Amino acid sequence: MSLAALCSVLNKLFDLAPPVLIGLAVDVVVQQQSSWLAQLGVNSVPGQLAVLGLASFLIWSAESLFEYLYALLWRNLAQTVQHEFRIEAYSHLQQLEMAFFETGSSGRLLAILNDDINQLERFLDHGANEILQLITTVVAVGGAMVVLSPQVAGVAFLPIPVILAGSIFFQRRLAPRYQDVRERAGDLASRLSNNLGGMLTIKSYTAESWETARLTEQSQSYRRSNQRAIRLSAAFIPLIRFAILFAFLAILIFGGLQAWQGAIAVGTYSFLVFITQRLLWPLTSLGRTLDDYQRAMASCQRVIDLLEIPIAIPSGNRALPLHSVRGHLRFDQVGFAYADRSPLLQGFNLEVPAGSTVGIVGATGSGKSTIVKLLLRLYALQEGRILLDGHSIDQLLLSDLRQAIGLVSQEVFLFHGTVADNISYGSFTATRPEIERAAELAEAAPFIQALPHGYDTLVGERGQRLSGGQRQRIALARAILKDPPVLILDEATAAVDNETEAAIQRSLDQITAQRTTLVIAHRLSTVRHADSIVVMDHGQIIEQGQHDQLLQLEGAYANLWRVQAGLRTNGALPQ
């Protein structure tokens, strides 16, 4: 930044030199052997003009050199700031709890991380340089004018207070308008992101016209917001031009009278006329610079607001070496409620012995997936504690805790890339044989080998080129390759057919060996052979035991088993 600022100042100083050369040239032609250059020892007019020609060449060369350097330095600085700001914002975003993402809009976050940060980069590209050069112009030209003719300088400075006052006025009026523009831009980005993600639903419900109308309204709102800002910013430069015009006319006439009366030299008058334009004309760009500044600050504030969101789930400081994790889990008097909802878990207790497989079943909304999210610390625990091998999980390094747990969720997310890339996600150093072995255990190898390029086949954004069952099996292979001490299968077979489920069930015996496994399932056949089955209802454990034991109880589990076996038509859990 210091080097860029220095180059900007030097470039402007050399840029202001031509009016000095013009004044000296006029002085040479008019005064000849009595000119200012003659006083330095160059007596002949051709010699003086040659000196001026050489000086012009050197000045133009230096101006071009420093223009190249300041452009290079400012633009590189802008790119660096943009890069570091974006990475800092994204890194902070990754540390926020899941509730933030569930209540926020991905489109608005994309607008902040992309467009808003780009606005700052655009300002640094040229705006900072323009402000520095404007200050340099005012100081250098103003100082020279005061030395040569204080009276003319006084006339030249008359419009400056008016211009500065007008700039402050416009800046204060523009700031809220550009803040509104950025808000509307975020809303528009959110709508576009949402619609692109829901294109299948839009098409299947023939809602294209409806969505186009909604997008049109938000785009119109963005345009109207911009128009309000443009209407004010566009008026700035014409008003400033008039202030400059009156100052220029005053200098032209007042300075001319002084030169006619002999109060100042003709060369000095020529210099003052030319340099006045250099002093006042750049002030017209002040409006555009302030306009860019307000846009950048409105965007910058949105990024800062994101960075100031507190991290609700800080990492602990106790290391958890992966090789030493046994996988003993204990939920001790756990209490939790989602925002603005009644408590879901109250005094929840559950113990999972190391190396055991525990199935968790129950109606939708009973809290099955919630205990998994709490175990992974995706949400902050509100009451009680969760222990892993006797250590409270909030005291453990967050990265170590999550590294020890493998999750296969019902909502599978695949990244745009190859099949192999998605299987090895999180296990980035895995070899191809290890990837293929994990795919075989997940019963994914047959369909992967049938793909056009096998493991090197691109899956498309969100894995849209694959079926739901294929995505589920790749997610299972990903967890197998991670080889965690604790494995969580959250409806991991929900999107696969019965034949594939049976195949996965056969491999689960090998997958779950020597590791603690939590299996959340609606299909009771998935958990039939678990060491223990937990039946949940409204955040409470209402039954617990092995499959045969629970059937003998003739309670909620037995009722649900009969429904899924086709023996009953009423699948409601008993209250």
XYZ file of C-alpha atoms in Angstrom:
575
model
C 0.000 0.000 0.000
C 2.854 2.381 0.829
C 4.564 1.712 -2.501
C 1.286 2.090 -4.395
C 0.556 5.386 -2.626
C 4.081 6.684 -3.366
C 3.733 5.821 -7.066
C 0.340 7.540 -7.207
C 1.772 10.739 -5.702
C 4.846 10.742 -7.976
C 2.717 10.078 -11.041
C 0.490 13.055 -10.229
C 3.460 15.339 -9.592
C 4.901 14.485 -13.006
C 1.440 14.819 -14.519
C 1.243 18.391 -13.180
C 4.593 19.306 -14.744
C 3.406 20.047 -18.366
C 1.642 23.325 -17.375
C 4.940 24.367 -15.757
C 6.744 23.579 -19.014
C 4.153 25.557 -20.974
C 4.627 28.527 -18.673
C 8.405 28.273 -19.050
C 8.089 28.001 -22.838
C 5.941 31.143 -22.993
C 8.464 32.843 -20.699
C 11.311 31.850 -23.063
C 9.529 33.153 -26.152
C 8.460 36.433 -24.514
C 11.457 37.173 -22.266
C 14.118 35.408 -24.372
C 17.547 36.185 -22.800
C 15.766 37.496 -19.682
C 13.723 34.339 -19.044
C 13.915 32.218 -15.932
C 15.955 29.536 -17.735
C 18.410 32.212 -18.884
C 19.045 33.004 -15.247
C 20.229 29.389 -14.840
C 22.929 29.923 -17.495
C 21.181 28.832 -20.726
C 21.187 32.092 -22.689
C 20.144 31.182 -26.247
C 16.462 30.598 -27.039
C 17.161 27.359 -29.000
C 19.212 26.109 -26.071
C 16.416 26.917 -23.639
C 13.845 25.156 -25.872
C 16.157 22.138 -26.112
C 16.335 21.980 -22.319
C 12.540 22.162 -22.167
C 12.275 19.404 -24.783
C 14.610 17.126 -22.823
C 12.747 17.880 -19.589
C 9.436 17.092 -21.322
C 10.760 13.728 -22.504
C 11.995 12.791 -19.039
C 8.800 13.973 -17.327
C 6.517 12.105 -19.741
C 8.618 8.959 -19.352
C 8.541 9.189 -15.549
C 4.791 9.823 -15.570
C 4.203 6.744 -17.741
C 6.485 4.616 -15.572
C 4.773 5.567 -12.320
C 1.335 5.178 -13.905
C 2.247 1.599 -14.792
C 3.629 0.987 -11.306
C 0.657 2.416 -9.394
C -1.815 0.537 -11.583
C 0.110 -2.690 -11.019
C 0.445 -2.175 -7.266
C -3.117 -0.975 -6.568
C -4.708 -3.723 -8.640
C -2.593 -6.419 -7.038
C -3.433 -4.976 -3.636
C -7.131 -5.028 -4.545
C -6.886 -8.668 -5.574
C -5.034 -9.558 -2.352
C -7.546 -7.767 -0.120
C -10.438 -9.334 -2.024
C -8.913 -12.811 -1.677
C -8.095 -12.508 2.029
C -11.431 -10.874 2.883
C -13.361 -13.615 1.090
C -11.353 -16.416 2.718
C -11.715 -14.829 6.155
C -15.477 -14.455 5.698
C -15.868 -18.012 4.388
C -13.707 -19.471 7.180
C -15.844 -17.669 9.760
C -18.968 -18.915 8.016
C -17.822 -22.515 8.362
C -17.533 -22.099 12.138
C -21.134 -20.987 12.607
C -23.705 -23.444 13.926
C -26.164 -25.226 11.629
C -29.082 -23.136 12.921
C -27.569 -20.130 11.119
C -27.694 -21.925 7.761
C -31.171 -23.315 8.361
C -32.635 -19.875 9.067
C -30.529 -17.897 6.570
C -30.496 -17.792 2.795
C -27.695 -19.348 0.768
C -28.326 -16.823 -2.008
C -27.723 -13.883 0.322
C -24.543 -15.495 1.612
C -23.335 -16.007 -1.953
C -24.048 -12.329 -2.702
C -21.925 -11.311 0.300
C -19.031 -13.656 -0.460
C -18.971 -12.811 -4.146
C -20.594 -9.548 -5.260
C -20.155 -7.534 -2.065
C -16.468 -8.374 -1.755
C -16.027 -7.623 -5.463
C -17.394 -4.116 -4.824
C -14.498 -3.474 -2.436
C -12.041 -4.758 -5.028
C -13.485 -2.407 -7.667
C -12.994 0.596 -5.378
C -9.393 -0.316 -4.519
C -8.655 -0.792 -8.225
C -8.947 2.938 -8.909
C -10.750 4.806 -6.125
C -7.889 4.938 -3.613
C -5.506 6.161 -6.312
C -7.928 8.897 -7.375
C -8.309 10.166 -3.815
C -4.516 10.285 -3.310
C -3.943 12.048 -6.601
C -6.682 14.561 -5.841
C -5.041 15.388 -2.496
C -1.647 15.656 -4.216
C -3.107 18.005 -6.818
C -4.705 20.299 -4.269
C -1.535 20.493 -2.147
C 0.970 20.884 -5.022
C -1.063 23.198 -7.231
C -2.449 25.193 -4.353
C 1.036 25.716 -2.919
C 2.435 26.814 -6.307
C -0.439 29.237 -6.884
C -0.016 30.803 -3.434
C 3.691 31.380 -4.141
C 3.136 32.856 -7.616
C -0.002 34.922 -6.980
C -1.854 34.815 -3.665
C -4.739 36.869 -5.126
C -5.341 34.446 -8.008
C -4.965 31.501 -5.617
C -7.667 32.979 -3.392
C -10.061 33.165 -6.356
C -9.175 29.595 -7.410
C -9.877 28.212 -3.943
C -13.347 29.787 -3.701
C -15.295 26.798 -5.144
C -13.398 24.165 -3.110
C -15.436 24.596 0.111
C -18.618 24.450 -1.966
C -17.439 21.254 -3.671
C -16.428 19.619 -0.375
C -19.701 20.579 1.309
C -21.629 19.230 -1.659
C -19.610 15.998 -1.564
C -20.356 15.462 2.123
C -24.038 16.197 1.515
C -24.274 13.712 -1.344
C -22.265 11.123 0.568
C -24.650 11.199 3.523
C -27.675 10.969 1.260
C -26.191 8.154 -0.832
C -25.084 5.873 2.010
C -28.554 4.539 2.983
C -29.573 4.267 -0.659
C -26.635 2.037 -1.505
C -27.241 -0.014 1.632
C -30.740 -0.632 0.315
C -29.301 -1.536 -3.110
C -27.119 -4.237 -1.537
C -30.070 -5.597 0.442
C -32.150 -5.843 -2.737
C -29.209 -7.511 -4.515
C -29.065 -10.117 -1.744
C -32.800 -10.791 -2.041
C -32.470 -11.223 -5.791
C -29.514 -13.596 -5.450
C -31.456 -15.589 -2.870
C -34.431 -15.955 -5.209
C -32.233 -17.072 -8.111
C -30.330 -19.594 -5.972
C -33.555 -20.984 -4.536
C -35.211 -21.346 -7.944
C -32.213 -23.009 -9.570
C -32.110 -25.550 -6.753
C -35.845 -26.214 -7.039
C -36.091 -26.437 -10.825
C -37.557 -29.960 -10.724
C -40.410 -28.799 -8.482
C -41.005 -25.698 -10.614
C -41.281 -27.768 -13.768
C -43.357 -30.569 -12.264
C -45.922 -28.069 -10.940
C -45.817 -25.934 -14.128
C -44.961 -22.907 -11.996
C -42.609 -21.295 -14.524
C -44.838 -18.259 -15.103
C -45.431 -17.810 -11.375
C -41.709 -17.912 -10.596
C -40.883 -15.594 -13.498
C -43.414 -13.100 -12.137
C -41.909 -13.322 -8.629
C -38.383 -12.908 -10.009
C -39.540 -9.977 -12.143
C -40.922 -8.220 -9.062
C -37.690 -8.668 -7.106
C -35.585 -7.608 -10.077
C -37.797 -4.527 -10.467
C -37.320 -3.773 -6.775
C -33.544 -3.991 -7.239
C -33.747 -1.724 -10.285
C -35.902 0.854 -8.481
C -33.484 0.873 -5.563
C -30.596 1.473 -7.962
C -32.525 4.199 -9.754
C -33.040 6.098 -6.492
C -29.293 6.009 -5.871
C -28.424 6.880 -9.478
C -30.821 9.851 -9.504
C -28.896 11.429 -6.653
C -25.362 10.447 -7.690
C -25.882 11.608 -11.297
C -26.716 15.139 -10.119
C -23.365 15.599 -8.388
C -20.997 16.163 -11.320
C -23.184 18.730 -13.210
C -23.471 20.837 -10.050
C -19.719 20.661 -9.461
C -19.054 21.681 -13.072
C -20.830 24.975 -12.525
C -18.745 25.720 -9.427
C -15.599 25.007 -11.443
C -16.807 27.133 -14.360
C -17.278 30.231 -12.225
C -13.849 29.762 -10.628
C -12.189 29.315 -14.027
C -13.859 32.410 -15.448
C -12.786 34.440 -12.435
C -9.164 33.306 -12.806
C -9.208 33.888 -16.566
C -10.423 37.456 -16.158
C -8.774 38.415 -12.862
C -5.444 36.845 -13.772
C -5.574 38.362 -17.241
C -6.038 41.820 -15.789
C -3.057 41.267 -13.493
C -0.876 40.158 -16.413
C -2.068 43.147 -18.514
C -1.208 45.498 -15.681
C 2.213 43.858 -15.269
C 1.517 42.525 -11.767
C 2.448 39.002 -12.915
C 4.491 37.721 -15.853
C 2.806 36.442 -18.999
C 4.393 33.014 -18.492
C 3.080 32.937 -14.935
C -0.401 33.839 -16.184
C -0.220 31.018 -18.760
C 0.834 28.604 -16.047
C -2.007 29.730 -13.757
C -4.649 29.326 -16.474
C -3.530 25.807 -17.333
C -2.879 24.704 -13.760
C -6.278 25.955 -12.598
C -7.921 23.355 -14.809
C -5.637 20.719 -13.279
C -6.694 21.869 -9.815
C -10.429 22.119 -10.326
C -11.270 19.598 -13.025
C -10.249 16.489 -11.026
C -12.793 17.561 -8.443
C -15.494 16.483 -10.902
C -14.302 12.896 -10.453
C -14.871 13.244 -6.732
C -18.536 12.433 -7.266
C -17.762 9.177 -9.062
C -15.124 8.273 -6.486
C -17.535 8.927 -3.629
C -20.158 6.919 -5.495
C -17.787 3.948 -5.734
C -16.774 4.487 -2.122
C -20.368 4.358 -0.887
C -21.074 1.209 -2.885
C -17.911 -0.397 -1.499
C -18.682 0.636 2.086
C -22.265 -0.649 1.862
C -20.902 -3.979 0.652
C -18.051 -3.952 3.155
C -20.491 -3.419 6.018
C -22.450 -6.518 4.998
C -19.242 -8.579 5.070
C -18.270 -7.111 8.455
C -21.749 -7.886 9.808
C -21.185 -11.497 8.770
C -17.764 -11.586 10.448
C -19.250 -10.181 13.661
C -21.770 -13.008 14.042
C -20.581 -14.771 17.214
C -19.457 -18.382 17.063
C -21.990 -20.235 19.230
C -20.060 -23.519 19.286
C -16.419 -22.845 20.178
C -13.906 -25.662 20.017
C -12.594 -27.230 23.179
C -8.862 -27.528 23.801
C -8.425 -31.194 24.720
C -6.905 -33.352 21.998
C -8.523 -36.679 21.119
C -6.062 -38.972 19.316
C -8.039 -40.977 16.790
C -6.205 -44.248 17.438
C -7.141 -44.196 21.120
C -10.898 -43.609 20.737
C -12.947 -46.584 22.002
C -16.355 -45.080 21.175
C -18.175 -45.257 24.504
C -21.038 -42.710 24.392
C -23.196 -41.377 27.199
C -25.991 -38.817 27.024
C -26.446 -37.458 30.541
C -29.587 -35.408 31.334
C -29.478 -33.800 27.889
C -31.941 -30.980 27.228
C -32.449 -29.187 23.920
C -34.999 -27.066 22.082
C -34.855 -25.565 18.595
C -35.252 -21.798 18.401
C -38.804 -20.594 19.012
C -40.021 -24.139 19.673
C -40.999 -26.089 22.754
C -38.314 -28.332 24.314
C -37.645 -31.499 22.316
C -35.257 -33.296 24.675
C -35.639 -33.054 28.442
C -33.518 -35.100 30.828
C -32.542 -37.443 27.984
C -30.276 -40.326 29.067
C -28.682 -42.958 26.849
C -25.551 -45.088 27.168
C -23.922 -46.744 24.163
C -21.151 -49.218 25.054
C -17.964 -49.060 23.005
C -18.093 -51.286 19.922
C -21.853 -51.895 20.133
C -24.532 -51.234 17.522
C -27.577 -49.354 18.754
C -30.670 -48.820 16.613
C -32.815 -45.738 17.196
C -36.391 -45.759 15.883
C -39.479 -43.681 16.382
C -41.960 -41.408 14.690
C -40.883 -38.348 12.707
C -40.031 -35.497 15.069
C -39.279 -37.749 18.014
C -35.697 -36.430 18.287
C -33.729 -39.243 16.611
C -31.654 -37.042 14.294
C -31.368 -34.315 16.909
C -29.237 -36.452 19.222
C -26.877 -37.096 16.303
C -26.560 -33.361 15.595
C -25.853 -32.729 19.259
C -23.223 -35.469 19.289
C -21.475 -33.838 16.316
C -21.879 -30.443 18.023
C -23.757 -29.044 15.044
C -25.988 -27.434 17.660
C -25.024 -26.096 21.067
C -26.091 -28.287 23.965
C -28.452 -26.413 26.294
C -28.638 -28.772 29.255
C -26.735 -31.801 30.492
C -23.675 -33.224 28.799
C -22.563 -35.784 26.235
C -19.503 -37.898 26.962
C -17.196 -39.701 24.551
C -14.923 -42.166 26.359
C -15.615 -40.236 29.549
C -14.682 -36.836 28.074
C -17.301 -34.119 27.766
C -17.467 -33.381 24.027
C -17.525 -29.607 24.549
C -14.012 -29.874 26.027
C -12.615 -31.743 23.013
C -11.063 -30.158 19.950
C -13.934 -29.866 17.534
C -11.890 -31.192 14.627
C -10.825 -34.253 16.657
C -14.395 -34.965 17.745
C -15.795 -34.852 14.220
C -12.842 -36.768 12.833
C -13.774 -39.599 15.208
C -17.358 -39.755 13.914
C -18.525 -40.849 10.468
C -21.987 -39.714 9.368
C -24.112 -41.064 6.546
C -27.139 -38.809 6.385
C -30.457 -39.310 4.669
C -29.821 -36.055 2.788
C -26.751 -37.010 0.782
C -24.649 -34.199 -0.667
C -22.184 -34.968 -3.430
C -19.757 -32.372 -4.720
C -19.230 -31.694 -8.398
C -16.362 -33.996 -9.307
C -15.665 -37.643 -9.973
C -17.061 -40.638 -8.118
C -13.606 -41.286 -6.672
C -13.332 -37.669 -5.491
C -16.610 -37.950 -3.611
C -15.765 -41.280 -1.986
C -12.379 -39.950 -0.815
C -13.838 -36.658 0.433
C -12.435 -36.149 3.925
C -9.877 -38.912 3.325
C -7.946 -36.971 0.730
C -4.805 -39.114 0.836
C -6.639 -42.386 0.168
C -5.310 -44.570 -2.636
C -7.411 -45.937 -5.490
C -7.434 -49.512 -4.085
C -8.692 -48.142 -0.740
C -11.427 -46.196 -2.520
C -12.490 -49.274 -4.493
C -12.511 -51.421 -1.338
C -14.808 -48.925 0.411
C -17.123 -48.939 -2.623
C -17.291 -52.738 -2.541
C -18.244 -52.746 1.147
C -20.984 -50.199 0.429
C -22.309 -52.360 -2.442
C -21.523 -49.454 -4.794
C -18.853 -51.100 -6.942
C -21.220 -52.792 -9.464
C -23.019 -49.611 -10.544
C -19.793 -47.540 -10.460
C -18.059 -49.979 -12.819
C -21.052 -49.726 -15.158
C -20.683 -45.924 -15.430
C -19.085 -44.521 -18.630
C -15.756 -43.733 -16.948
C -16.062 -45.831 -13.813
C -14.606 -44.136 -10.765
C -13.583 -41.150 -12.932
C -17.174 -40.381 -13.980
C -18.341 -36.878 -13.107
C -21.394 -36.966 -10.828
C -22.646 -33.441 -11.664
C -23.623 -30.702 -9.248
C -25.084 -32.230 -6.073
C -24.672 -35.622 -7.750
C -27.650 -35.014 -10.030
C -26.392 -37.520 -12.637
C -26.875 -40.352 -10.164
C -30.008 -41.838 -8.657
C -30.880 -41.363 -4.997
C -29.823 -44.899 -4.147
C -26.504 -44.498 -5.955
C -25.763 -41.273 -4.096
C -26.613 -42.998 -0.811
C -24.172 -45.817 -1.486
C -21.377 -43.391 -2.409
C -22.010 -41.554 0.871
C -21.791 -44.860 2.726
C -18.524 -45.680 0.945
C -17.208 -42.243 1.973
C -17.905 -43.013 5.643
C -16.387 -46.495 5.354
C -13.194 -45.067 3.860
C -12.947 -42.569 6.726
C -12.886 -45.569 9.085
C -14.097 -43.673 12.180
C -14.377 -45.219 15.674
C -18.004 -44.038 15.799
C -20.301 -44.536 12.802
C -23.746 -42.945 12.475
C -26.195 -44.159 9.846
C -29.076 -41.684 9.708
C -31.617 -43.331 7.416
C -28.660 -44.514 5.345
C -30.750 -47.067 3.437
C -33.864 -44.933 3.023
C -33.275 -44.215 -0.671
C -32.197 -47.687 -1.790
C -34.309 -50.525 -3.067
C -34.968 -53.673 -1.064
C -32.370 -55.708 -2.912
C -29.649 -53.108 -2.335
C -30.701 -52.699 1.271
C -30.319 -56.427 1.800
C -26.855 -56.280 0.242
C -25.855 -53.334 2.436
C -27.200 -55.136 5.487
C -24.907 -58.067 4.705
C -21.894 -55.757 4.581
C -22.901 -53.814 7.715
C -21.783 -56.741 9.891
C -18.254 -56.205 8.612
C -18.537 -52.395 8.558
C -19.745 -52.092 12.142
C -17.291 -54.575 13.624
C -14.976 -53.106 16.257
C -16.693 -49.724 16.128
C -19.593 -48.009 17.886
C -22.548 -47.630 15.539
C -25.757 -45.647 15.846
C -28.361 -46.642 13.273
C -31.360 -44.341 12.897
C -34.044 -45.969 10.809
C -37.690 -45.997 9.861
C -37.305 -49.479 8.389
C -37.105 -51.740 11.409
C -35.454 -54.439 9.346
C -32.357 -52.214 9.276
C -31.941 -52.396 13.067
C -33.334 -55.879 13.686
C -29.937 -57.370 14.530
C -28.640 -54.436 16.567
C -27.226 -55.090 20.047
C -29.877 -52.756 21.427
C -32.837 -50.873 19.962
C -34.068 -47.572 21.393
C -37.635 -46.480 20.691
C -38.166 -42.715 20.970
C -41.318 -40.627 21.163
C -41.483 -36.867 21.806
C -37.830 -36.715 22.844
C -38.107 -39.545 25.373
C -36.993 -43.186 25.345
C -40.159 -45.218 25.790
C -38.715 -48.683 25.091
C -35.256 -50.214 24.901
C -33.996 -53.727 24.270
C -33.223 -56.262 21.571
C -35.611 -57.031 18.737
C -37.163 -60.169 20.268
C -37.450 -58.557 23.689
C -39.282 -55.543 22.292
C -41.697 -57.732 20.363
C -42.590 -59.548 23.569
C -43.396 -56.227 25.272
C -46.305 -55.781 22.841
C -45.696 -52.022 22.934
C -44.778 -49.303 20.451
C -42.024 -51.287 18.723
C -44.197 -54.386 18.308
C -47.002 -52.257 16.921
C -44.671 -50.604 14.402
C -43.165 -53.973 13.418
C -46.603 -55.392 12.620
C -47.438 -52.376 10.482
C -44.260 -52.713 8.434
C -44.772 -56.465 8.152
C -48.228 -55.797 6.718
C -50.088 -57.327 9.666
C -51.809 -54.063 10.688
C -52.912 -50.894 8.901
C -52.567 -48.459 11.777
C -48.936 -47.442 12.249
C -49.318 -44.838 14.960
C -47.206 -45.246 18.032
C -49.270 -45.731 21.192
C -49.360 -42.628 23.366
